[in-house]
Short mmCIF file of C-alpha atoms in Angstrom, two decimals:
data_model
loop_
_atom_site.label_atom_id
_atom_site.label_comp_id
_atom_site.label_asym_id
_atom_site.label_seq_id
_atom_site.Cartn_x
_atom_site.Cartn_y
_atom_site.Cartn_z
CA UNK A 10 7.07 36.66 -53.12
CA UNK A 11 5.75 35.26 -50.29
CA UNK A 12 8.56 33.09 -48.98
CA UNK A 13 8.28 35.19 -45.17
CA UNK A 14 4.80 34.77 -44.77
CA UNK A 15 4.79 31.04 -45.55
CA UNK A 16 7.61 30.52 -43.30
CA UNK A 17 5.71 32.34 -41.10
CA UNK A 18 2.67 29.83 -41.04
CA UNK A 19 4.94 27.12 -40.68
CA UNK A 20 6.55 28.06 -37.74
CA UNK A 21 3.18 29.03 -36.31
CA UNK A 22 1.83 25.41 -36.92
CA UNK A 23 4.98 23.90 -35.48
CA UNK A 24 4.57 26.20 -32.17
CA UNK A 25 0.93 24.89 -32.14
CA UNK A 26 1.67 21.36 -32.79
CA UNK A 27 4.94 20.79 -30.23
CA UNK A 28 2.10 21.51 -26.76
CA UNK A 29 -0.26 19.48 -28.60
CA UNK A 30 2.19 16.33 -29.11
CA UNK A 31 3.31 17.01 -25.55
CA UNK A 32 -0.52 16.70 -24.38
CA UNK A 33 -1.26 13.50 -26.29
CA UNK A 34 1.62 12.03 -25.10
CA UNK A 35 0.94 12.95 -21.14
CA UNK A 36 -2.53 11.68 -22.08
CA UNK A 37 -1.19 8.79 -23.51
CA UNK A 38 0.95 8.07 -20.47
CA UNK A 39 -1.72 8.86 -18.00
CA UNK A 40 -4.20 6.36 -19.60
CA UNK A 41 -1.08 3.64 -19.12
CA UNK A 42 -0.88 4.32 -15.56
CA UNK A 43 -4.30 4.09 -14.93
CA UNK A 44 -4.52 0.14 -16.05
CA UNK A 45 -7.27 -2.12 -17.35
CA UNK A 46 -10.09 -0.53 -19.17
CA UNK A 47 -13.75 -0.79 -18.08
CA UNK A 48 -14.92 -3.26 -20.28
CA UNK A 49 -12.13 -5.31 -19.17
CA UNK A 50 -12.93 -4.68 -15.40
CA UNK A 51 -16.52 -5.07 -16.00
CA UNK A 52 -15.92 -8.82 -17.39
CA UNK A 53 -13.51 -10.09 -14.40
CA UNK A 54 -16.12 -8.10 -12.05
CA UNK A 55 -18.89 -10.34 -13.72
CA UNK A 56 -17.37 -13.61 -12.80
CA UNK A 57 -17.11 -12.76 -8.79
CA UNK A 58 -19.77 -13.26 -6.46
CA UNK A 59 -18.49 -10.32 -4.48
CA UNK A 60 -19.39 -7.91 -7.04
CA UNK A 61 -22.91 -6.63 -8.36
CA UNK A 62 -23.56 -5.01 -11.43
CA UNK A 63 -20.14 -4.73 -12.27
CA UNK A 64 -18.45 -2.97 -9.15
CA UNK A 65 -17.48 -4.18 -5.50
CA UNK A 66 -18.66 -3.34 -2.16
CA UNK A 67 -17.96 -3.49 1.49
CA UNK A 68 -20.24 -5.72 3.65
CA UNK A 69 -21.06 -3.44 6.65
CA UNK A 70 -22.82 -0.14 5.92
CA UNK A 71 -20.86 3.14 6.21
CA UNK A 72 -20.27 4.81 9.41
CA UNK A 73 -21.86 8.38 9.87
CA UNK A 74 -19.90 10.82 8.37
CA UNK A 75 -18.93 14.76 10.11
CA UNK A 76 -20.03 17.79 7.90
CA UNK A 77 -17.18 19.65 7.31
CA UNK A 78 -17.58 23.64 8.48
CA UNK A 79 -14.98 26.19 6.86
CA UNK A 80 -13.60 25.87 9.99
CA UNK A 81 -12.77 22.35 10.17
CA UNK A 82 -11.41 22.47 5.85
CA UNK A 83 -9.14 25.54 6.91
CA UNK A 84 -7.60 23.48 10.01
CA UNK A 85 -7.56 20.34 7.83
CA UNK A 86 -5.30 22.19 5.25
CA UNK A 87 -3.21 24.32 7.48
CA UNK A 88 -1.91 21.08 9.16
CA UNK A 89 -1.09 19.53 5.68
CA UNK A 90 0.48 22.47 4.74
CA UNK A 91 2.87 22.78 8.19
CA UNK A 92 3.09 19.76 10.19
CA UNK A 93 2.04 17.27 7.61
CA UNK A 94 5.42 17.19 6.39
CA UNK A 95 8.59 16.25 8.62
CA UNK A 96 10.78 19.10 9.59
CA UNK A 97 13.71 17.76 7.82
CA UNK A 98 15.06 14.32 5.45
CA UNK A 99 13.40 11.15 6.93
CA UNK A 100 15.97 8.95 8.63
CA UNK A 101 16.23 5.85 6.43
CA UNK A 102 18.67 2.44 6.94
CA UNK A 103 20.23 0.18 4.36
CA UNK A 104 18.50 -2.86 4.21
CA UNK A 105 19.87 -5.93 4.89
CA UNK A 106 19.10 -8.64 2.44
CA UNK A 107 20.60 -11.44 3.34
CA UNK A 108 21.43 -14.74 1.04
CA UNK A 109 19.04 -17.03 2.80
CA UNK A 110 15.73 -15.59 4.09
CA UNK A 111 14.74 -16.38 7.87
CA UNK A 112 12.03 -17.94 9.35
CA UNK A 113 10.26 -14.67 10.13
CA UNK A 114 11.42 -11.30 9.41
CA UNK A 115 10.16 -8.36 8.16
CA UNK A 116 11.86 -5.16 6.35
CA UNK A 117 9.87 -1.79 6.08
CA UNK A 118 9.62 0.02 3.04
CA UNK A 119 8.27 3.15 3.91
CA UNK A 120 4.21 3.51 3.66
CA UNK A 121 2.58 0.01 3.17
CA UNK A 122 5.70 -1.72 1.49
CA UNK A 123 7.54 -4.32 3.41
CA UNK A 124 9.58 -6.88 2.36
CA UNK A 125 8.49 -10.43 4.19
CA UNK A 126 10.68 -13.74 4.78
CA UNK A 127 8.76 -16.14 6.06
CA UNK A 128 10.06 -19.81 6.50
CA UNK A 129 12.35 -19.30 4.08
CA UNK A 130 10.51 -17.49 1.07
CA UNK A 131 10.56 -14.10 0.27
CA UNK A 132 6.97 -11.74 -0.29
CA UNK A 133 7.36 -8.02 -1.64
CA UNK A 134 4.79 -6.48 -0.61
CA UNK A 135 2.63 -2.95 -2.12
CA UNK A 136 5.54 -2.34 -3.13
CA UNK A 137 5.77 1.96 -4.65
CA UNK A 138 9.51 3.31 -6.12
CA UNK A 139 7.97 6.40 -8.42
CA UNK A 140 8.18 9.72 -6.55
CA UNK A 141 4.49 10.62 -6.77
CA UNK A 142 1.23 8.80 -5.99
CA UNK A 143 -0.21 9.92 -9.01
CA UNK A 144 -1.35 8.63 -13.09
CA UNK A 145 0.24 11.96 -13.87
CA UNK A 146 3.98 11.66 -13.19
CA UNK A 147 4.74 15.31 -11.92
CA UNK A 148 1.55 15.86 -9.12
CA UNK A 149 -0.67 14.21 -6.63
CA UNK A 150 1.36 13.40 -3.47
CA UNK A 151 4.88 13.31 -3.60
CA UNK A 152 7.23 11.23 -1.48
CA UNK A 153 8.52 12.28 1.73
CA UNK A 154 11.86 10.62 1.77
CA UNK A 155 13.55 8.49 -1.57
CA UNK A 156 13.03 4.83 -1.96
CA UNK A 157 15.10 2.81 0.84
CA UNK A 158 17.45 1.38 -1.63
CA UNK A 159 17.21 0.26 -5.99
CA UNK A 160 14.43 -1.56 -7.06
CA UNK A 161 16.78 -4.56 -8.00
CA UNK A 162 17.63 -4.73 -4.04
CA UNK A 163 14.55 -7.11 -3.43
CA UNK A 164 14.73 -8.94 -7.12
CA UNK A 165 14.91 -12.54 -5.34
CA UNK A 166 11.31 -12.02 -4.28
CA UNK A 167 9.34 -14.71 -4.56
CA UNK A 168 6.07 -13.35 -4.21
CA UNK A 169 4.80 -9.71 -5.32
CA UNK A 170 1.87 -9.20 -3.02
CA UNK A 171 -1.05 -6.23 -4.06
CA UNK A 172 -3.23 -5.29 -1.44
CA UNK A 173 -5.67 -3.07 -3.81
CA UNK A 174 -5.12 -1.20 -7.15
CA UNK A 175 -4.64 2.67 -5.62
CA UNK A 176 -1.80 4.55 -6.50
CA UNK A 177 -0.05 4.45 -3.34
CA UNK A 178 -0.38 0.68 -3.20
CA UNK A 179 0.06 0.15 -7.26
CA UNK A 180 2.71 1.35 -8.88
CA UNK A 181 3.05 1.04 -12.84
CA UNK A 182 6.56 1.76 -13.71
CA UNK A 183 7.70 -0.49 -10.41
CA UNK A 184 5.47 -3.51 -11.75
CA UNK A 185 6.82 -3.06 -15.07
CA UNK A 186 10.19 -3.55 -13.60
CA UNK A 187 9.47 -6.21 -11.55
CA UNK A 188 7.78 -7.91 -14.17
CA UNK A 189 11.28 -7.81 -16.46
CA UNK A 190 13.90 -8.63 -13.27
CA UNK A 191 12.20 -11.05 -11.72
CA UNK A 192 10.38 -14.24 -12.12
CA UNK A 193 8.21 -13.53 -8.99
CA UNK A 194 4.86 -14.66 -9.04
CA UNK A 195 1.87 -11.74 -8.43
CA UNK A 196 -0.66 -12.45 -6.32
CA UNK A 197 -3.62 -10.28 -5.93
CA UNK A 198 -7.32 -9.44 -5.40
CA UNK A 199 -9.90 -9.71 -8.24
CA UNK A 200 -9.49 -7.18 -10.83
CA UNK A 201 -6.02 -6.09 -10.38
CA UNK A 202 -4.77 -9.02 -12.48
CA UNK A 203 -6.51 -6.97 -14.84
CA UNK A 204 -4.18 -3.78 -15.20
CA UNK A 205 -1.29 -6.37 -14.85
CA UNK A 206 -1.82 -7.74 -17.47
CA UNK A 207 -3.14 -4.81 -19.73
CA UNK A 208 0.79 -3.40 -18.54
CA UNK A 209 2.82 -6.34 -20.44
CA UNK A 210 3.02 -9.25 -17.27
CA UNK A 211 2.48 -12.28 -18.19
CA UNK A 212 -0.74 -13.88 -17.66
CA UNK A 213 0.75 -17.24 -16.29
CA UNK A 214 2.69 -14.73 -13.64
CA UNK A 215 -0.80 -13.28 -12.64
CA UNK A 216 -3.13 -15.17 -9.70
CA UNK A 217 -5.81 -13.41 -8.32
CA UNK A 218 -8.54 -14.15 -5.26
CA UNK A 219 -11.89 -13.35 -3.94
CA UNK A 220 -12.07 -13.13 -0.24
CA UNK A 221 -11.36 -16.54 1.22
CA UNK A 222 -9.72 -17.26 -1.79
CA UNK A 223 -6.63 -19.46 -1.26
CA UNK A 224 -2.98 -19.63 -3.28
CA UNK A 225 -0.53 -21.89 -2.68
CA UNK A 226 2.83 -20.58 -4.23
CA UNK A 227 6.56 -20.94 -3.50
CA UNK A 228 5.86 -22.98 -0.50
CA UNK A 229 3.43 -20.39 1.46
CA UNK A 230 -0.55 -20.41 1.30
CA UNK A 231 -1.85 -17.26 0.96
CA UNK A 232 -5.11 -16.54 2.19
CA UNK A 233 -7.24 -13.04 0.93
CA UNK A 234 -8.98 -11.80 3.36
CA UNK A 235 -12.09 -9.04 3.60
CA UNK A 236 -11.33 -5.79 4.77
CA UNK A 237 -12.94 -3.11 4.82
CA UNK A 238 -12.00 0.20 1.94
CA UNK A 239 -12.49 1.03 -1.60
CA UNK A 240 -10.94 0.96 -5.00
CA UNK A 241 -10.42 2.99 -8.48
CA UNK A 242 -7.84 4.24 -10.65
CA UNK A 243 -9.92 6.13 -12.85
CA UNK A 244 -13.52 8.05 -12.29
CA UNK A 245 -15.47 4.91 -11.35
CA UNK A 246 -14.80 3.43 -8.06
CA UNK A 247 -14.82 -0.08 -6.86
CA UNK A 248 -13.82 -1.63 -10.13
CA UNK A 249 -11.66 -4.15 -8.72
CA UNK A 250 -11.66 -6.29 -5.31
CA UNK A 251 -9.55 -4.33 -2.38
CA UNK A 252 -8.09 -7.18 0.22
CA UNK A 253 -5.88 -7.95 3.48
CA UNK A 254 -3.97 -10.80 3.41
CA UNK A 255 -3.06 -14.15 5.46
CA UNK A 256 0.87 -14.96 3.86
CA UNK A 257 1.18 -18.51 6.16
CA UNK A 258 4.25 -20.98 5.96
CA UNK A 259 4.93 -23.85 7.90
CA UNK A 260 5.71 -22.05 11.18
CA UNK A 261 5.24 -19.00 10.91
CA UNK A 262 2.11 -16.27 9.60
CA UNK A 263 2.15 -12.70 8.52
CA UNK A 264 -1.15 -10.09 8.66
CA UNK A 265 -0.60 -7.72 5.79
CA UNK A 266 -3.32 -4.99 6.65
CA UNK A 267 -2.96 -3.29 2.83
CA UNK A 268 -5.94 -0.45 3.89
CA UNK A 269 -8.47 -0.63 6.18
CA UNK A 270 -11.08 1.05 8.01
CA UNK A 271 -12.57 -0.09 11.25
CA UNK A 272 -14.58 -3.33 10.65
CA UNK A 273 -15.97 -6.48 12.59
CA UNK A 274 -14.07 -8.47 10.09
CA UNK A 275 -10.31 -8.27 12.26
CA UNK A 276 -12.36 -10.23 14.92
CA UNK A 277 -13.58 -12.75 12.62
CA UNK A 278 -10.30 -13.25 11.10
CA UNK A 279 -8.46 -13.14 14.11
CA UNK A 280 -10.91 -16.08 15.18
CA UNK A 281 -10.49 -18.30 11.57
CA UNK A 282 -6.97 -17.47 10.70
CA UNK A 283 -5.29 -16.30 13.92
CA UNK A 284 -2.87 -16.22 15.63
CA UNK A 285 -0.32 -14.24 13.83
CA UNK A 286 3.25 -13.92 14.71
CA UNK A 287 3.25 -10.15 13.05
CA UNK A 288 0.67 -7.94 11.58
CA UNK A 289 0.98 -5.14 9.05
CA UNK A 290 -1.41 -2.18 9.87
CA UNK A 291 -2.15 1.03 8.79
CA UNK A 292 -1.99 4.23 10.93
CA UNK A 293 -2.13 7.44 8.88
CA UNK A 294 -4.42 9.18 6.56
CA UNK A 295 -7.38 8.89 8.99
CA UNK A 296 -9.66 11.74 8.97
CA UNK A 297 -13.74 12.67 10.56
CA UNK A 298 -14.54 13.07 6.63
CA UNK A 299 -14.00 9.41 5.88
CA UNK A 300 -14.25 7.43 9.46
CA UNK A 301 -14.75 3.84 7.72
CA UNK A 302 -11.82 4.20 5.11
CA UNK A 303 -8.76 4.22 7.15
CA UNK A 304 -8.47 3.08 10.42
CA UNK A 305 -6.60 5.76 13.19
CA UNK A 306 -3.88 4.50 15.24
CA UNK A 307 -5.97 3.21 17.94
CA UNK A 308 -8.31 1.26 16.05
CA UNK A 309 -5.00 -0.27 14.29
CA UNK A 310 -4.22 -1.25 17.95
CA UNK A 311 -7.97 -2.72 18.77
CA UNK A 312 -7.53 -4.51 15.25
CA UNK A 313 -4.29 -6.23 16.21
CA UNK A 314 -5.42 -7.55 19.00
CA UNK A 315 -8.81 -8.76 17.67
CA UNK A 316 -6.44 -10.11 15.24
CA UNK A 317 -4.62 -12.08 17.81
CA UNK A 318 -1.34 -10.82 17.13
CA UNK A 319 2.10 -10.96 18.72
CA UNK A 320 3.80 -7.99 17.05
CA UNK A 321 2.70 -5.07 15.41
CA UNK A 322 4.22 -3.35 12.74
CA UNK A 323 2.37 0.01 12.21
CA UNK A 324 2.32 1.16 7.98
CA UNK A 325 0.88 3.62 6.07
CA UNK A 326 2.64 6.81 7.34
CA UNK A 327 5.70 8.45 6.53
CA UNK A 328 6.38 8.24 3.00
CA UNK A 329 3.47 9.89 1.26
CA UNK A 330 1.50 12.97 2.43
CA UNK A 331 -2.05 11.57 2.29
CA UNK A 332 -4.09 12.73 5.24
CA UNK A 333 -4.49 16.20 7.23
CA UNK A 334 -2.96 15.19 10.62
CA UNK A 335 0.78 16.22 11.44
CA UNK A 336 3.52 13.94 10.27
CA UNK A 337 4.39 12.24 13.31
CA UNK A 338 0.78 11.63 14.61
CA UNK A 339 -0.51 8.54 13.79
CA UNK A 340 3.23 6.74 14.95
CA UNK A 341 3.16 8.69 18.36
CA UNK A 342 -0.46 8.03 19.04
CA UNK A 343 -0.22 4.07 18.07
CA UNK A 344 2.82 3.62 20.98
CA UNK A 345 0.35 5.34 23.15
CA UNK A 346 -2.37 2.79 22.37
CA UNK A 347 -0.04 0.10 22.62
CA UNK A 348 1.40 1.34 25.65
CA UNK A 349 -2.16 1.19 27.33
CA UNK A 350 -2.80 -2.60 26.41
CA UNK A 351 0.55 -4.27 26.53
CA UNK A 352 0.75 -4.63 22.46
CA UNK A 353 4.57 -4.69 21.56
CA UNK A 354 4.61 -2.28 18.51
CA UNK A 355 7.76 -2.41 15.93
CA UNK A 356 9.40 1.08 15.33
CA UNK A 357 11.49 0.70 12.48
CA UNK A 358 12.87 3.53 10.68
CA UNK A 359 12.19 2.77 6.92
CA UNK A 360 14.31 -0.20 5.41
CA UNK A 361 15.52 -1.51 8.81
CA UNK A 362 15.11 -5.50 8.82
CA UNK A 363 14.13 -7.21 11.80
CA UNK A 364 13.95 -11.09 12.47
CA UNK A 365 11.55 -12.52 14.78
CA UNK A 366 12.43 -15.76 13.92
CA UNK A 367 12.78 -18.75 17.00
CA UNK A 368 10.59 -15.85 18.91
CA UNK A 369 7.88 -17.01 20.68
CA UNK A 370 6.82 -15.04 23.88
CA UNK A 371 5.77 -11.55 24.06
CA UNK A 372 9.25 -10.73 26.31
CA UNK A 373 11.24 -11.70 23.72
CA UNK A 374 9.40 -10.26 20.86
CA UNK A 375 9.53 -6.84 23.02
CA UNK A 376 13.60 -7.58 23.36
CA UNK A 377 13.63 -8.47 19.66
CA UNK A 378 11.81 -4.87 17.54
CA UNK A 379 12.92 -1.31 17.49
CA UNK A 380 10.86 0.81 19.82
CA UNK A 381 12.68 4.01 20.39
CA UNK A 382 11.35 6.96 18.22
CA UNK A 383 13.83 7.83 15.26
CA UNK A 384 11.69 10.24 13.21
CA UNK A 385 12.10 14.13 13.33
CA UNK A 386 9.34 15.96 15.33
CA UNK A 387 7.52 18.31 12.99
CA UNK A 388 7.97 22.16 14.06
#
């Protein structure tokens, strides 16, 4: 008899198939995050006149990069390590939603999600709730503090605004939700339609733009605008169209900065499409390895003023652990910055809301934001 034995083999295979299933299915679930397909990026890519030969590209040439010593990498990842995360839980507020949006106001998300009312509408913006950064749901970089408050919070949007298709600015699993709760309209750049749609949203929910492209939705003209970055989900970069945008009503306009590294282009905009009441710009995850991907906290400053603004609302820090520089760096060195050239600089704590609206002077705009520091020191 050889009952034992076969049962043997059986288990055996059974052992050996349960890791494989589990594989194939984190495969599986990994491809879903990551969005469109190639092909499928390759054909939207072919229709733009920004792209060329299938992918996108800046217009200025890259700045000159530092060679990194052992020194430099060791320093770099000692300060991620220690002070790149805060000492202790990241203050947060309830946000305030209220019925009727205001003329101008502006709730921070944590990292480069805001919530925007302006003249009445209501523009989610980047907006991230999964806990990593990541295609693979268990690593990459992990949030520093929870989501402000539930997803369903902000499901009277009217607008779901993309900046680019990276992980910290695209999330899958929030889309998907958004895309089931809420009628809102998604607006991006060229190429990101494309892993909407590939993820279930409805095509006739889905605009996209090239720079200078214009949409005119729920009352507000958006405008996309060039700035200066990168793109990719997968192993090929620059697959889809990265973009700032101009969200305008009838009074009032918004700067969202998405990610940018320093560029000519903030003057140029700032001298088409400015002035702006409040601009959105990223301060964190600068580094000497990549000097034209992300701005640092005083080029955000330079940019906000070449983008004629009135009030700045600093993003892109605090939430996710994406650069090499202590935690509180890039806030404490923008009020610095804007300390040295009058700029008045919004200090939120993540989901604080704060209406400019009827503001028009730089007094009462300084009167009007947050500008005391709130967030834990790192040791």
């Amino acid at each position: 008899m050889e009952i034992v034995p076969r049962l043997t083999r059986r288990s055996s295979r059974a052992a050996l198939a349960s890791p494989l299933l589990a594989l194939a299915g984190l495969g599986l679930h990994v491809r879903r995050n990551m969005g469109a397909r190639d092909a499928e990026l390759r054909r939207v890519a072919a229709a733009s006149e920004n792209a060329v030969g299938g992918t996108f590209a800046n217009t200025e040439p890259g700045l000159p990069r530092v060679r990194a010593s052992l020194r430099m990498l060791l320093n770099m990842l000692r300060s991620r390590a220690g002070r790149g995360v805060p000492p202790g839980p990241v203050p947060l507020a309830r946000p305030d939603v209220p019925r009727v949006p205001a003329g101008l106001a502006v709730t921070w998300l944590g990292h480069a999600g805001a919530l925007l009312e302006v003249d009445g509408r209501r523009v989610l913006v980047d907006p991230v709730w999964s806990e990593y950064a990541s295609p693979v749901p268990f690593t990459g970089p992990r949030r520093l503090h929870p989501p402000v408050a539930p997803l369903a919070t902000f499901s009277d949007s009217d607008v779901v605004l993309l900046s680019h298709d990276h992980y910290d600015h695209l999330d899958r699993p929030t889309v998907l939700r958004l895309a089931r709760d809420t009628s809102a309209v998604f607006v991006c750049p060229v190429g990101v339609g494309a892993h909407l749609r590939s993820w279930g949203v409805p095509a006739d929910r889905v605009v996209e733009r090239d720079w200078d492209g214009v949409v005119h939705v729920a009352g507000l003209t958006l405008t996309c605008l060039e700035t200066r970055h990168f793109s990719g989900r997968g192993l090929r970069r620059n697959t889809t169209q990265w973009a700032a945008w101009k969200v305008a009503g009838p009074d009032h306009s918004v700067y969202v900065g998405g990610d940018s590294g320093p560029s000519r282009v903030h003057a140029r905009t700032g001298a088409e499409h400015g002035p702006f009441d409040l601009t959105l710009l990223p301060v964190g995850a600068y580094a000497e390895l990549w000097p034209d991907i992300h701005l640092d906290p005083e080029q955000a400053v330079t940019a906000h003023r070449e983008l004629s603004g009135r009030v700045m609302l600093p993003i892109h820090w605090a939430t996710f652990n994406l650069g090499f520089h202590p935690w509180d760096e890039p806030v404490e060195r923008a009020r610095k910055a804007a300390a040295a050239h009058d700029v008045v600089l919004a200090l939120p704590r993540p989901g604080r809301r704060i209406d400019l609206t009827g503001i028009s002077t730089t007094d009462g705009a300084r009167a009007a934001v947050p500008a005391e520091p709130w967030w834990p020191a790192p040791r």
